[in-house]
PDB file of C-alpha atoms in Angstrom:
ATOM      1  CA  UNK A 549      21.682  19.288  -6.176  1.00  0.00           C
ATOM      2  CA  UNK A 550      19.865  20.166  -2.835  1.00  0.00           C
ATOM      3  CA  UNK A 551      16.508  20.485  -4.856  1.00  0.00           C
ATOM      4  CA  UNK A 552      17.175  17.032  -6.382  1.00  0.00           C
ATOM      5  CA  UNK A 553      17.641  15.666  -2.898  1.00  0.00           C
ATOM      6  CA  UNK A 554      14.425  17.305  -1.537  1.00  0.00           C
ATOM      7  CA  UNK A 555      12.469  16.195  -4.466  1.00  0.00           C
ATOM      8  CA  UNK A 556      13.759  12.656  -4.035  1.00  0.00           C
ATOM      9  CA  UNK A 557      12.866  12.740  -0.222  1.00  0.00           C
ATOM     10  CA  UNK A 558       9.321  14.057  -0.853  1.00  0.00           C
ATOM     11  CA  UNK A 559       8.852  11.381  -3.185  1.00  0.00           C
ATOM     12  CA  UNK A 560       9.851   8.726  -0.869  1.00  0.00           C
ATOM     13  CA  UNK A 561       7.643  10.288   1.800  1.00  0.00           C
ATOM     14  CA  UNK A 562       4.744  10.236  -0.540  1.00  0.00           C
ATOM     15  CA  UNK A 563       5.171   6.522  -1.169  1.00  0.00           C
ATOM     16  CA  UNK A 564       5.520   5.577   2.291  1.00  0.00           C
ATOM     17  CA  UNK A 565       2.311   7.492   2.946  1.00  0.00           C
ATOM     18  CA  UNK A 566       0.432   5.687   0.044  1.00  0.00           C
ATOM     19  CA  UNK A 567       1.657   2.258   1.313  1.00  0.00           C
ATOM     20  CA  UNK A 568       0.518   3.382   4.912  1.00  0.00           C
ATOM     21  CA  UNK A 569      -3.082   4.402   3.554  1.00  0.00           C
ATOM     22  CA  UNK A 570      -3.393   1.300   1.194  1.00  0.00           C
ATOM     23  CA  UNK A 571      -2.429  -1.062   4.446  1.00  0.00           C
ATOM     24  CA  UNK A 572      -5.105   0.516   6.518  1.00  0.00           C
ATOM     25  CA  UNK A 573      -7.752   0.385   3.952  1.00  0.00           C
ATOM     26  CA  UNK A 574      -6.784  -3.422   3.370  1.00  0.00           C
ATOM     27  CA  UNK A 575      -6.868  -4.095   7.023  1.00  0.00           C
ATOM     28  CA  UNK A 576     -10.171  -2.178   7.132  1.00  0.00           C
ATOM     29  CA  UNK A 577     -11.768  -3.899   4.292  1.00  0.00           C
ATOM     30  CA  UNK A 578     -10.653  -7.164   5.768  1.00  0.00           C
ATOM     31  CA  UNK A 579     -12.230  -6.505   8.907  1.00  0.00           C
ATOM     32  CA  UNK A 580     -15.411  -5.644   7.284  1.00  0.00           C
ATOM     33  CA  UNK A 581     -15.490  -8.614   5.351  1.00  0.00           C
ATOM     34  CA  UNK A 582     -15.266 -10.800   8.216  1.00  0.00           C
ATOM     35  CA  UNK A 583     -18.425  -9.120   9.926  1.00  0.00           C
ATOM     36  CA  UNK A 584     -20.290  -9.403   6.448  1.00  0.00           C
ATOM     37  CA  UNK A 585     -19.618 -13.022   6.246  1.00  0.00           C
ATOM     38  CA  UNK A 586     -20.257 -13.685   9.585  1.00  0.00           C
ATOM     39  CA  UNK A 587     -23.836 -11.967   9.285  1.00  0.00           C
ATOM     40  CA  UNK A 588     -24.632 -14.181   6.350  1.00  0.00           C
ATOM     41  CA  UNK A 589     -23.916 -12.181   3.187  1.00  0.00           C
ATOM     42  CA  UNK A 590     -21.357 -14.337   1.861  1.00  0.00           C
ATOM     43  CA  UNK A 591     -21.045 -12.862  -1.760  1.00  0.00           C
ATOM     44  CA  UNK A 592     -20.565  -9.390  -0.734  1.00  0.00           C
ATOM     45  CA  UNK A 593     -18.341 -10.723   2.355  1.00  0.00           C
ATOM     46  CA  UNK A 594     -15.880 -12.514  -0.526  1.00  0.00           C
ATOM     47  CA  UNK A 595     -15.858  -9.550  -2.483  1.00  0.00           C
ATOM     48  CA  UNK A 596     -14.441  -7.370   0.316  1.00  0.00           C
ATOM     49  CA  UNK A 597     -11.879  -9.928   1.088  1.00  0.00           C
ATOM     50  CA  UNK A 598     -10.930  -9.848  -2.667  1.00  0.00           C
ATOM     51  CA  UNK A 599     -10.812  -5.999  -2.380  1.00  0.00           C
ATOM     52  CA  UNK A 600      -8.927  -6.096   0.849  1.00  0.00           C
ATOM     53  CA  UNK A 601      -6.335  -8.483  -0.728  1.00  0.00           C
ATOM     54  CA  UNK A 602      -5.641  -6.614  -3.435  1.00  0.00           C
ATOM     55  CA  UNK A 603      -5.267  -3.505  -1.391  1.00  0.00           C
ATOM     56  CA  UNK A 604      -2.576  -5.182   0.830  1.00  0.00           C
ATOM     57  CA  UNK A 605      -0.862  -6.749  -2.187  1.00  0.00           C
ATOM     58  CA  UNK A 606      -0.727  -3.144  -3.577  1.00  0.00           C
ATOM     59  CA  UNK A 607       0.842  -1.892  -0.456  1.00  0.00           C
ATOM     60  CA  UNK A 608       3.199  -4.547  -0.220  1.00  0.00           C
ATOM     61  CA  UNK A 609       4.343  -3.742  -3.991  1.00  0.00           C
ATOM     62  CA  UNK A 610       4.688  -0.139  -3.122  1.00  0.00           C
ATOM     63  CA  UNK A 611       7.001  -0.830  -0.290  1.00  0.00           C
ATOM     64  CA  UNK A 612       9.109  -3.422  -1.944  1.00  0.00           C
ATOM     65  CA  UNK A 613       9.496  -1.854  -5.132  1.00  0.00           C
ATOM     66  CA  UNK A 614       9.614   1.722  -4.295  1.00  0.00           C
ATOM     67  CA  UNK A 615      10.342   2.582  -0.655  1.00  0.00           C
ATOM     68  CA  UNK A 616      12.927   0.127   0.541  1.00  0.00           C
ATOM     69  CA  UNK A 617      15.134   0.175  -2.457  1.00  0.00           C
ATOM     70  CA  UNK A 618      15.334   3.840  -2.402  1.00  0.00           C
ATOM     71  CA  UNK A 619      16.156   3.668   1.391  1.00  0.00           C
ATOM     72  CA  UNK A 620      18.708   1.061   0.612  1.00  0.00           C
ATOM     73  CA  UNK A 621      20.255   3.286  -2.205  1.00  0.00           C
ATOM     74  CA  UNK A 622      19.338   0.077  -4.754  1.00  0.00           C
ATOM     75  CA  UNK A 623      17.604   2.445  -7.207  1.00  0.00           C
ATOM     76  CA  UNK A 624      19.183   4.056 -10.161  1.00  0.00           C
ATOM     77  CA  UNK A 625      18.298   7.918 -10.430  1.00  0.00           C
ATOM     78  CA  UNK A 626      16.462   9.184 -13.332  1.00  0.00           C
ATOM     79  CA  UNK A 627      18.191  10.802 -16.092  1.00  0.00           C
TER      80      UNK A 627
END
């Protein structure tokens, strides 16, 4: 019983850490895209915008689908 609780807590911490990493990488990609677009390289800048948006969306999905339901106790335990 205790080992299951520790495993669930570690999984939750892993997902929360993943969300933080994805958010930071997405924000950095968006900032880099701003610099790239303002320097005149529009194609590469738009690619960075798309990559940053994808990373931020992935972070949002990890938080809303995995982390928050677990914290609220809404997720069903795996059998």
